[in-house]
PDB file of C-alpha atoms in Angstrom:
ATOM      1  CA  MET A   5       0.172   0.229   0.052  1.00 46.00           C
ATOM      2  CA  GLU A   6       2.988   2.387   0.965  1.00 50.00           C
ATOM      3  CA  ASN A   7       3.940   2.232  -2.941  1.00 54.00           C
ATOM      4  CA  GLN A   8       0.654   2.790  -3.963  1.00 52.00           C
ATOM      5  CA  SER A   9       0.705   6.432  -3.033  1.00 51.00           C
ATOM      6  CA  PHE A  10       3.618   7.001  -5.545  1.00 50.00           C
ATOM      7  CA  MET A  11       2.208   4.784  -8.668  1.00 55.00           C
ATOM      8  CA  ASP A  12      -1.603   6.301  -8.779  1.00 52.00           C
ATOM      9  CA  PRO A  13      -2.008   9.776  -8.814  1.00 50.00           C
ATOM     10  CA  ASN A  14      -5.405   9.688  -7.380  1.00 53.00           C
ATOM     11  CA  TYR A  15      -4.768   7.610  -4.312  1.00 46.00           C
ATOM     12  CA  VAL A  16      -5.973   9.062  -0.870  1.00 48.00           C
ATOM     13  CA  PRO A  17      -4.496   7.624   2.519  1.00 53.00           C
ATOM     14  CA  GLU A  18      -7.868   6.364   4.635  1.00 53.00           C
ATOM     15  CA  GLU A  19      -7.002   8.908   6.980  1.00 51.00           C
ATOM     16  CA  TYR A  20      -8.028  11.671   4.551  1.00 56.00           C
ATOM     17  CA  LYS A  21     -11.036  10.113   2.951  1.00 75.00           C
ATOM     18  CA  VAL A  22     -14.188  12.040   3.619  1.00 83.00           C
ATOM     19  CA  PRO A  23     -17.026   9.918   4.808  1.00 91.00           C
ATOM     20  CA  TYR A  24     -19.745   9.578   2.829  1.00 94.00           C
ATOM     21  CA  ASP A  25     -23.265   7.909   2.938  1.00 96.00           C
ATOM     22  CA  ILE A  26     -25.674   6.738  -0.312  1.00 96.00           C
ATOM     23  CA  ILE A  27     -28.787   8.652  -0.682  1.00 95.00           C
ATOM     24  CA  GLU A  28     -31.962   7.489  -2.690  1.00 95.00           C
ATOM     25  CA  LEU A  29     -33.138  10.349  -4.701  1.00 95.00           C
ATOM     26  CA  PRO A  30     -36.824  11.088  -4.685  1.00 95.00           C
ATOM     27  CA  SER A  31     -37.010  10.926  -8.544  1.00 94.00           C
ATOM     28  CA  GLN A  32     -35.672   7.542  -8.325  1.00 93.00           C
ATOM     29  CA  GLY A  33     -33.656   8.630 -11.333  1.00 93.00           C
ATOM     30  CA  LEU A  34     -36.428   8.090 -13.649  1.00 92.00           C
ATOM     31  CA  LEU A  35     -35.817  11.427 -15.600  1.00 93.00           C
ATOM     32  CA  TYR A  36     -31.801  11.133 -15.780  1.00 93.00           C
ATOM     33  CA  PRO A  37     -30.150   9.634 -18.519  1.00 90.00           C
ATOM     34  CA  ASN A  38     -28.247   7.180 -16.673  1.00 93.00           C
ATOM     35  CA  LYS A  39     -31.360   6.431 -14.420  1.00 93.00           C
ATOM     36  CA  LYS A  40     -29.293   6.916 -11.192  1.00 93.00           C
ATOM     37  CA  SER A  41     -31.463   6.248  -8.562  1.00 94.00           C
ATOM     38  CA  LYS A  42     -29.015   6.440  -5.817  1.00 95.00           C
ATOM     39  CA  VAL A  43     -25.886   8.866  -5.278  1.00 96.00           C
ATOM     40  CA  LYS A  44     -22.924   9.044  -3.297  1.00 97.00           C
ATOM     41  CA  VAL A  45     -23.152  12.247  -0.739  1.00 97.00           C
ATOM     42  CA  GLU A  46     -19.853  13.326   1.139  1.00 96.00           C
ATOM     43  CA  PHE A  47     -20.566  14.837   4.922  1.00 96.00           C
ATOM     44  CA  LEU A  48     -19.946  18.263   5.288  1.00 95.00           C
ATOM     45  CA  THR A  49     -16.293  18.902   7.092  1.00 94.00           C
ATOM     46  CA  ALA A  50     -14.471  21.684   8.325  1.00 91.00           C
ATOM     47  CA  TYR A  51     -12.905  23.037   4.903  1.00 90.00           C
ATOM     48  CA  ASP A  52     -16.772  23.213   3.726  1.00 92.00           C
ATOM     49  CA  GLU A  53     -16.930  25.918   6.626  1.00 91.00           C
ATOM     50  CA  ASN A  54     -15.308  28.225   4.327  1.00 90.00           C
ATOM     51  CA  ILE A  55     -18.006  28.016   1.606  1.00 90.00           C
ATOM     52  CA  LEU A  56     -20.725  28.477   4.916  1.00 89.00           C
ATOM     53  CA  THR A  57     -18.585  31.488   5.709  1.00 88.00           C
ATOM     54  CA  SER A  58     -17.898  32.855   2.418  1.00 88.00           C
ATOM     55  CA  PRO A  59     -19.705  36.473   1.831  1.00 86.00           C
ATOM     56  CA  ASN A  60     -19.373  36.149  -2.112  1.00 87.00           C
ATOM     57  CA  ILE A  61     -21.076  32.937  -2.228  1.00 86.00           C
ATOM     58  CA  MET A  62     -24.103  33.871   0.030  1.00 80.00           C
ATOM     59  CA  ALA A  63     -24.525  37.114  -1.544  1.00 78.00           C
ATOM     60  CA  SER A  64     -24.469  35.153  -5.007  1.00 80.00           C
ATOM     61  CA  GLY A  65     -27.368  32.818  -3.755  1.00 79.00           C
ATOM     62  CA  LYS A  66     -25.209  29.924  -5.238  1.00 85.00           C
ATOM     63  CA  LEU A  67     -24.614  28.072  -1.824  1.00 89.00           C
ATOM     64  CA  ILE A  68     -26.641  25.111  -2.801  1.00 89.00           C
ATOM     65  CA  ASP A  69     -25.078  24.986  -5.944  1.00 91.00           C
ATOM     66  CA  VAL A  70     -21.631  25.118  -4.452  1.00 92.00           C
ATOM     67  CA  LEU A  71     -22.772  22.543  -1.897  1.00 94.00           C
ATOM     68  CA  ILE A  72     -24.216  20.197  -4.392  1.00 94.00           C
ATOM     69  CA  GLU A  73     -21.361  20.213  -6.935  1.00 94.00           C
ATOM     70  CA  ARG A  74     -18.912  19.796  -4.044  1.00 94.00           C
ATOM     71  CA  LYS A  75     -20.362  17.072  -2.060  1.00 96.00           C
ATOM     72  CA  VAL A  76     -22.356  14.444  -4.532  1.00 96.00           C
ATOM     73  CA  LYS A  77     -20.180  12.056  -6.027  1.00 94.00           C
ATOM     74  CA  ASP A  78     -20.129   9.718  -9.219  1.00 90.00           C
ATOM     75  CA  LEU A  79     -23.336  11.284 -10.396  1.00 93.00           C
ATOM     76  CA  GLY A  80     -22.447  10.200 -13.783  1.00 93.00           C
ATOM     77  CA  PHE A  81     -23.862  13.812 -15.469  1.00 93.00           C
ATOM     78  CA  ASP A  82     -24.101  17.407 -14.732  1.00 92.00           C
ATOM     79  CA  HIS A  83     -25.150  18.247 -11.661  1.00 92.00           C
ATOM     80  CA  ASN A  84     -27.119  20.970 -12.747  1.00 91.00           C
ATOM     81  CA  LEU A  85     -29.507  18.707 -14.417  1.00 93.00           C
ATOM     82  CA  LEU A  86     -30.529  17.342 -10.949  1.00 95.00           C
ATOM     83  CA  LEU A  87     -34.356  18.118 -10.585  1.00 94.00           C
ATOM     84  CA  GLU A  88     -35.109  20.685  -7.632  1.00 91.00           C
ATOM     85  CA  GLY A  89     -36.655  18.177  -5.477  1.00 93.00           C
ATOM     86  CA  ASP A  90     -33.574  16.052  -5.407  1.00 96.00           C
ATOM     87  CA  ARG A  91     -31.237  18.632  -5.094  1.00 94.00           C
ATOM     88  CA  MET A  92     -33.473  19.659  -1.897  1.00 93.00           C
ATOM     89  CA  ALA A  93     -33.458  15.879  -0.462  1.00 95.00           C
ATOM     90  CA  ILE A  94     -29.597  16.229  -0.735  1.00 96.00           C
ATOM     91  CA  ILE A  95     -29.088  19.436   1.002  1.00 95.00           C
ATOM     92  CA  LEU A  96     -31.386  18.127   4.022  1.00 95.00           C
ATOM     93  CA  PHE A  97     -29.151  15.172   4.083  1.00 96.00           C
ATOM     94  CA  LEU A  98     -25.982  17.371   4.320  1.00 96.00           C
ATOM     95  CA  ARG A  99     -27.940  19.819   7.170  1.00 95.00           C
ATOM     96  CA  VAL A 100     -28.762  16.874   9.159  1.00 95.00           C
ATOM     97  CA  THR A 101     -25.709  14.836   9.200  1.00 95.00           C
ATOM     98  CA  ALA A 102     -23.714  18.105   9.904  1.00 94.00           C
ATOM     99  CA  PHE A 103     -25.819  19.796  12.556  1.00 93.00           C
ATOM    100  CA  GLY A 104     -28.416  17.378  13.628  1.00 93.00           C
ATOM    101  CA  GLU A 105     -32.175  17.020  12.856  1.00 94.00           C
ATOM    102  CA  ILE A 106     -33.543  19.910  14.639  1.00 93.00           C
ATOM    103  CA  TYR A 107     -34.145  23.338  13.221  1.00 93.00           C
ATOM    104  CA  ILE A 108     -35.780  26.511  14.644  1.00 92.00           C
ATOM    105  CA  GLN A 109     -38.022  28.683  12.395  1.00 92.00           C
ATOM    106  CA  PRO A 110     -40.122  31.232  13.094  1.00 93.00           C
ATOM    107  CA  VAL A 111     -43.942  30.360  13.096  1.00 94.00           C
ATOM    108  CA  ILE A 112     -47.405  31.943  14.574  1.00 92.00           C
ATOM    109  CA  ASP A 113     -48.657  30.960  17.857  1.00 92.00           C
ATOM    110  CA  PRO A 114     -52.292  30.226  17.034  1.00 89.00           C
ATOM    111  CA  LYS A 115     -53.055  31.527  20.592  1.00 88.00           C
ATOM    112  CA  SER A 116     -51.362  34.515  20.903  1.00 90.00           C
ATOM    113  CA  LYS A 117     -51.232  35.139  17.080  1.00 90.00           C
ATOM    114  CA  LYS A 118     -47.594  36.311  17.795  1.00 92.00           C
ATOM    115  CA  LEU A 119     -44.409  35.368  16.079  1.00 93.00           C
ATOM    116  CA  VAL A 120     -42.528  32.895  18.111  1.00 94.00           C
ATOM    117  CA  GLU A 121     -39.642  30.124  17.973  1.00 93.00           C
ATOM    118  CA  GLY A 122     -40.993  26.867  16.273  1.00 94.00           C
ATOM    119  CA  GLU A 123     -38.860  23.655  16.871  1.00 94.00           C
ATOM    120  CA  ILE A 124     -38.872  21.314  13.562  1.00 95.00           C
ATOM    121  CA  ASN A 125     -37.293  17.874  13.640  1.00 95.00           C
ATOM    122  CA  LEU A 126     -36.044  17.507  10.119  1.00 95.00           C
ATOM    123  CA  SER A 127     -35.610  13.837  10.305  1.00 92.00           C
ATOM    124  CA  THR A 128     -39.954  13.882  10.079  1.00 92.00           C
ATOM    125  CA  LEU A 129     -40.183  15.273   6.423  1.00 94.00           C
ATOM    126  CA  GLU A 130     -40.584  12.537   4.036  1.00 90.00           C
ATOM    127  CA  ASN A 131     -39.924  12.001   0.324  1.00 90.00           C
ATOM    128  CA  LYS A 132     -42.338  12.535  -2.371  1.00 92.00           C
ATOM    129  CA  LYS A 133     -41.737   9.959  -4.495  1.00 92.00           C
ATOM    130  CA  LEU A 134     -42.258  10.025  -8.251  1.00 90.00           C
ATOM    131  CA  THR A 135     -45.416   7.590  -8.840  1.00 87.00           C
ATOM    132  CA  ILE A 136     -46.110   8.369 -12.453  1.00 90.00           C
ATOM    133  CA  LYS A 137     -43.865   7.218 -14.991  1.00 90.00           C
ATOM    134  CA  PRO A 138     -42.987   9.578 -17.953  1.00 93.00           C
ATOM    135  CA  ASP A 139     -43.102   8.643 -21.446  1.00 94.00           C
ATOM    136  CA  GLU A 140     -39.772   7.922 -23.554  1.00 92.00           C
ATOM    137  CA  ASN A 141     -38.929  11.789 -23.887  1.00 93.00           C
ATOM    138  CA  GLY A 142     -39.387  12.185 -19.879  1.00 93.00           C
ATOM    139  CA  TYR A 143     -42.671  14.274 -20.552  1.00 96.00           C
ATOM    140  CA  PHE A 144     -45.946  13.930 -18.687  1.00 97.00           C
ATOM    141  CA  ASP A 145     -49.750  14.077 -19.942  1.00 97.00           C
ATOM    142  CA  PHE A 146     -52.355  16.648 -18.632  1.00 97.00           C
ATOM    143  CA  LYS A 147     -55.640  17.491 -20.507  1.00 97.00           C
ATOM    144  CA  LEU A 148     -56.642  20.996 -19.581  1.00 97.00           C
ATOM    145  CA  PRO A 149     -60.034  20.610 -18.002  1.00 96.00           C
ATOM    146  CA  LYS A 150     -61.451  23.777 -19.558  1.00 96.00           C
ATOM    147  CA  ALA A 151     -59.718  24.343 -22.984  1.00 95.00           C
ATOM    148  CA  GLY A 152     -59.516  20.786 -23.434  1.00 96.00           C
ATOM    149  CA  ARG A 153     -56.187  20.805 -24.922  1.00 97.00           C
ATOM    150  CA  ASN A 154     -53.443  18.013 -24.315  1.00 97.00           C
ATOM    151  CA  ILE A 155     -50.311  19.043 -22.675  1.00 97.00           C
ATOM    152  CA  LYS A 156     -47.083  17.454 -22.459  1.00 98.00           C
ATOM    153  CA  PHE A 157     -44.633  19.019 -19.793  1.00 97.00           C
ATOM    154  CA  ARG A 158     -41.576  18.236 -18.202  1.00 96.00           C
ATOM    155  CA  LEU A 159     -40.176  18.799 -14.526  1.00 95.00           C
ATOM    156  CA  LEU A 160     -37.678  21.546 -14.052  1.00 94.00           C
ATOM    157  CA  THR A 161     -33.990  21.270 -12.945  1.00 93.00           C
ATOM    158  CA  GLY A 162     -31.831  23.214 -10.937  1.00 89.00           C
ATOM    159  CA  LYS A 163     -30.626  24.747 -14.016  1.00 91.00           C
ATOM    160  CA  ASP A 164     -34.130  25.850 -15.200  1.00 93.00           C
ATOM    161  CA  GLU A 165     -34.909  27.480 -12.117  1.00 90.00           C
ATOM    162  CA  GLU A 166     -31.656  29.457 -11.883  1.00 88.00           C
ATOM    163  CA  GLU A 167     -31.910  30.604 -15.626  1.00 92.00           C
ATOM    164  CA  ILE A 168     -35.953  31.503 -14.904  1.00 92.00           C
ATOM    165  CA  ASP A 169     -34.551  33.644 -11.957  1.00 90.00           C
ATOM    166  CA  VAL A 170     -32.476  35.561 -14.270  1.00 90.00           C
ATOM    167  CA  ILE A 171     -34.684  35.913 -17.094  1.00 92.00           C
ATOM    168  CA  ASP A 172     -37.539  37.153 -14.484  1.00 90.00           C
ATOM    169  CA  ASN A 173     -35.528  39.872 -13.164  1.00 89.00           C
ATOM    170  CA  GLU A 174     -34.115  41.041 -16.356  1.00 91.00           C
ATOM    171  CA  LEU A 175     -38.092  41.700 -17.320  1.00 89.00           C
ATOM    172  CA  MET A 176     -38.556  43.458 -14.280  1.00 90.00           C
ATOM    173  CA  GLU A 177     -35.528  45.640 -14.738  1.00 88.00           C
ATOM    174  CA  ARG A 178     -36.698  46.045 -18.478  1.00 89.00           C
ATOM    175  CA  ASN A 179     -40.283  46.959 -17.497  1.00 85.00           C
ATOM    176  CA  LYS A 180     -39.419  48.929 -14.724  1.00 83.00           C
ATOM    177  CA  ASN A 181     -41.931  47.220 -12.282  1.00 82.00           C
ATOM    178  CA  ASP A 182     -42.012  44.715  -9.532  1.00 80.00           C
ATOM    179  CA  ILE A 183     -44.315  42.254 -11.434  1.00 83.00           C
ATOM    180  CA  SER A 184     -42.848  39.011 -11.446  1.00 87.00           C
ATOM    181  CA  SER A 185     -43.543  36.872 -14.565  1.00 87.00           C
ATOM    182  CA  LYS A 186     -42.156  33.763 -12.930  1.00 89.00           C
ATOM    183  CA  THR A 187     -45.232  31.631 -13.235  1.00 89.00           C
ATOM    184  CA  THR A 188     -45.377  32.063 -16.827  1.00 90.00           C
ATOM    185  CA  ILE A 189     -41.872  31.570 -17.581  1.00 93.00           C
ATOM    186  CA  ARG A 190     -41.488  28.079 -15.668  1.00 93.00           C
ATOM    187  CA  LEU A 191     -44.889  27.244 -17.448  1.00 94.00           C
ATOM    188  CA  GLU A 192     -42.980  28.279 -20.601  1.00 94.00           C
ATOM    189  CA  ARG A 193     -39.903  26.561 -20.075  1.00 95.00           C
ATOM    190  CA  SER A 194     -41.916  23.091 -18.587  1.00 96.00           C
ATOM    191  CA  ILE A 195     -44.320  22.668 -21.480  1.00 97.00           C
ATOM    192  CA  MET A 196     -42.850  20.904 -24.362  1.00 97.00           C
ATOM    193  CA  GLU A 197     -46.150  20.654 -26.654  1.00 97.00           C
ATOM    194  CA  VAL A 198     -49.841  21.691 -26.861  1.00 97.00           C
ATOM    195  CA  ASP A 199     -52.035  19.463 -29.118  1.00 97.00           C
ATOM    196  CA  GLY A 200     -49.015  18.394 -30.881  1.00 96.00           C
ATOM    197  CA  GLU A 201     -47.382  21.923 -31.563  1.00 96.00           C
ATOM    198  CA  LYS A 202     -43.773  21.885 -30.381  1.00 96.00           C
ATOM    199  CA  ASP A 203     -42.895  25.540 -31.513  1.00 96.00           C
ATOM    200  CA  LYS A 204     -42.017  27.509 -28.479  1.00 94.00           C
ATOM    201  CA  ILE A 205     -43.030  30.582 -29.766  1.00 94.00           C
ATOM    202  CA  ARG A 206     -46.550  29.282 -30.500  1.00 95.00           C
ATOM    203  CA  ILE A 207     -46.909  27.321 -27.377  1.00 95.00           C
ATOM    204  CA  SER A 208     -46.337  30.699 -25.665  1.00 93.00           C
ATOM    205  CA  ASN A 209     -49.050  32.393 -27.703  1.00 94.00           C
ATOM    206  CA  ILE A 210     -51.362  29.526 -26.933  1.00 94.00           C
ATOM    207  CA  LEU A 211     -50.398  30.078 -23.112  1.00 92.00           C
ATOM    208  CA  LYS A 212     -51.735  33.844 -22.996  1.00 89.00           C
ATOM    209  CA  SER A 213     -55.228  32.479 -23.998  1.00 91.00           C
ATOM    210  CA  LEU A 214     -55.608  29.772 -21.728  1.00 93.00           C
ATOM    211  CA  PRO A 215     -58.420  30.144 -18.857  1.00 95.00           C
ATOM    212  CA  ILE A 216     -56.786  31.070 -15.593  1.00 94.00           C
ATOM    213  CA  LEU A 217     -58.539  27.817 -13.888  1.00 96.00           C
ATOM    214  CA  ASP A 218     -56.553  25.795 -16.503  1.00 96.00           C
ATOM    215  CA  ILE A 219     -53.149  27.353 -15.364  1.00 94.00           C
ATOM    216  CA  ARG A 220     -54.196  26.641 -11.793  1.00 95.00           C
ATOM    217  CA  LYS A 221     -55.159  23.020 -12.578  1.00 96.00           C
ATOM    218  CA  LEU A 222     -51.709  22.291 -14.416  1.00 96.00           C
ATOM    219  CA  ASN A 223     -49.779  23.938 -11.818  1.00 94.00           C
ATOM    220  CA  LYS A 224     -51.289  21.948  -9.128  1.00 95.00           C
ATOM    221  CA  TYR A 225     -51.000  18.744 -10.937  1.00 96.00           C
ATOM    222  CA  MET A 226     -47.364  19.349 -11.456  1.00 95.00           C
ATOM    223  CA  THR A 227     -46.709  20.011  -7.859  1.00 92.00           C
ATOM    224  CA  GLU A 228     -48.343  17.026  -7.036  1.00 93.00           C
ATOM    225  CA  ILE A 229     -46.538  14.763  -8.819  1.00 94.00           C
ATOM    226  CA  GLU A 230     -43.196  16.420  -8.693  1.00 94.00           C
ATOM    227  CA  PRO A 231     -40.771  14.433  -6.305  1.00 95.00           C
ATOM    228  CA  GLY A 232     -38.914  15.881  -3.765  1.00 94.00           C
ATOM    229  CA  ILE A 233     -39.656  16.616  -0.058  1.00 93.00           C
ATOM    230  CA  ASN A 234     -42.761  17.081   1.753  1.00 92.00           C
ATOM    231  CA  PHE A 235     -42.031  20.411   3.419  1.00 93.00           C
ATOM    232  CA  LYS A 236     -45.596  20.445   5.242  1.00 92.00           C
ATOM    233  CA  THR A 237     -44.639  19.680   8.893  1.00 94.00           C
ATOM    234  CA  THR A 238     -45.265  20.698  12.475  1.00 94.00           C
ATOM    235  CA  ALA A 239     -43.388  22.767  14.611  1.00 95.00           C
ATOM    236  CA  ARG A 240     -43.204  22.322  18.308  1.00 95.00           C
ATOM    237  CA  ILE A 241     -43.343  25.848  20.408  1.00 94.00           C
ATOM    238  CA  GLN A 242     -42.956  26.565  23.764  1.00 90.00           C
ATOM    239  CA  GLY A 243     -45.276  24.908  26.260  1.00 85.00           C
ATOM    240  CA  GLY A 244     -45.297  21.800  24.054  1.00 87.00           C
ATOM    241  CA  ASP A 245     -48.136  22.914  21.462  1.00 90.00           C
ATOM    242  CA  SER A 246     -47.519  21.657  17.955  1.00 92.00           C
ATOM    243  CA  VAL A 247     -48.001  24.114  15.166  1.00 93.00           C
ATOM    244  CA  THR A 248     -48.723  23.355  11.237  1.00 93.00           C
ATOM    245  CA  THR A 249     -46.288  24.838   8.916  1.00 94.00           C
ATOM    246  CA  PHE A 250     -43.623  24.442   6.173  1.00 93.00           C
ATOM    247  CA  LEU A 251     -40.261  24.281   6.474  1.00 93.00           C
ATOM    248  CA  ARG A 252     -38.916  27.192   4.510  1.00 89.00           C
ATOM    249  CA  ILE A 253     -34.888  26.491   2.838  1.00 83.00           C
ATOM    250  CA  ASN A 254     -32.572  29.458   3.247  1.00 77.00           C
ATOM    251  CA  LYS A 255     -29.246  30.507   4.363  1.00 72.00           C
ATOM    252  CA  ASN A 256     -30.228  30.038   8.204  1.00 80.00           C
ATOM    253  CA  LEU A 257     -30.566  26.113   7.428  1.00 87.00           C
ATOM    254  CA  PHE A 258     -26.721  25.978   7.932  1.00 87.00           C
ATOM    255  CA  TRP A 259     -26.316  28.541  10.611  1.00 82.00           C
ATOM    256  CA  PRO A 260     -28.230  26.614  13.539  1.00 73.00           C
ATOM    257  CA  ASP A 261     -27.602  27.687  17.564  1.00 63.00           C
ATOM    258  CA  ILE A 262     -25.348  24.945  18.586  1.00 55.00           C
TER     259      ILE A 262
END
């Protein structure tokens, strides 16, 4: 073994290897080219504290991207193509293994109607697995109840969400207002066909004339089938009462009181 360090440039002594675990992706890999359903994820280490304390990374909003790029190993494809739900599953794994299961988040006390500290046990959050199989292109079908049109759509990746944010901000700056177009942009990015029509410009024009009820039904269906984490949970507040809430993912997730 002593000679291996000289012969193999990739050799790493056992004492320097970062511990890891294998986690199951909520999507089960059904939408990835290599169908990978489980990934190797390294634990956060002392070196990663440099990332968590970097003002530039925190200000850029790239913390999740940087952590996933560093800690996910043997993925077999660009980490930016991970579905958002799979990314969140990885991030929660990193948080729990680094700082424990308990997370403090402000919630509304139903009795006093005041904002109080709520204690959430992250280990109780459930995975939402992909239960509906896509077609050979990775698309899903939906028929608009009011317009009667047949939709084919795909689920969005981390790269999609990043690009949607950029486009939305550019539109708000160009239009000089604070009206976000993110809902429309996400639909345009997700929908691949409308009654067999694949041209993106034509699809965009069709979307503008669809009844709002159809859009809401479609968005609801997309949310229902999207794999990931069920963020609906309960938080325990002072006095022992439990409050129903939703976990909010932000930079505070990696800055608990320890």
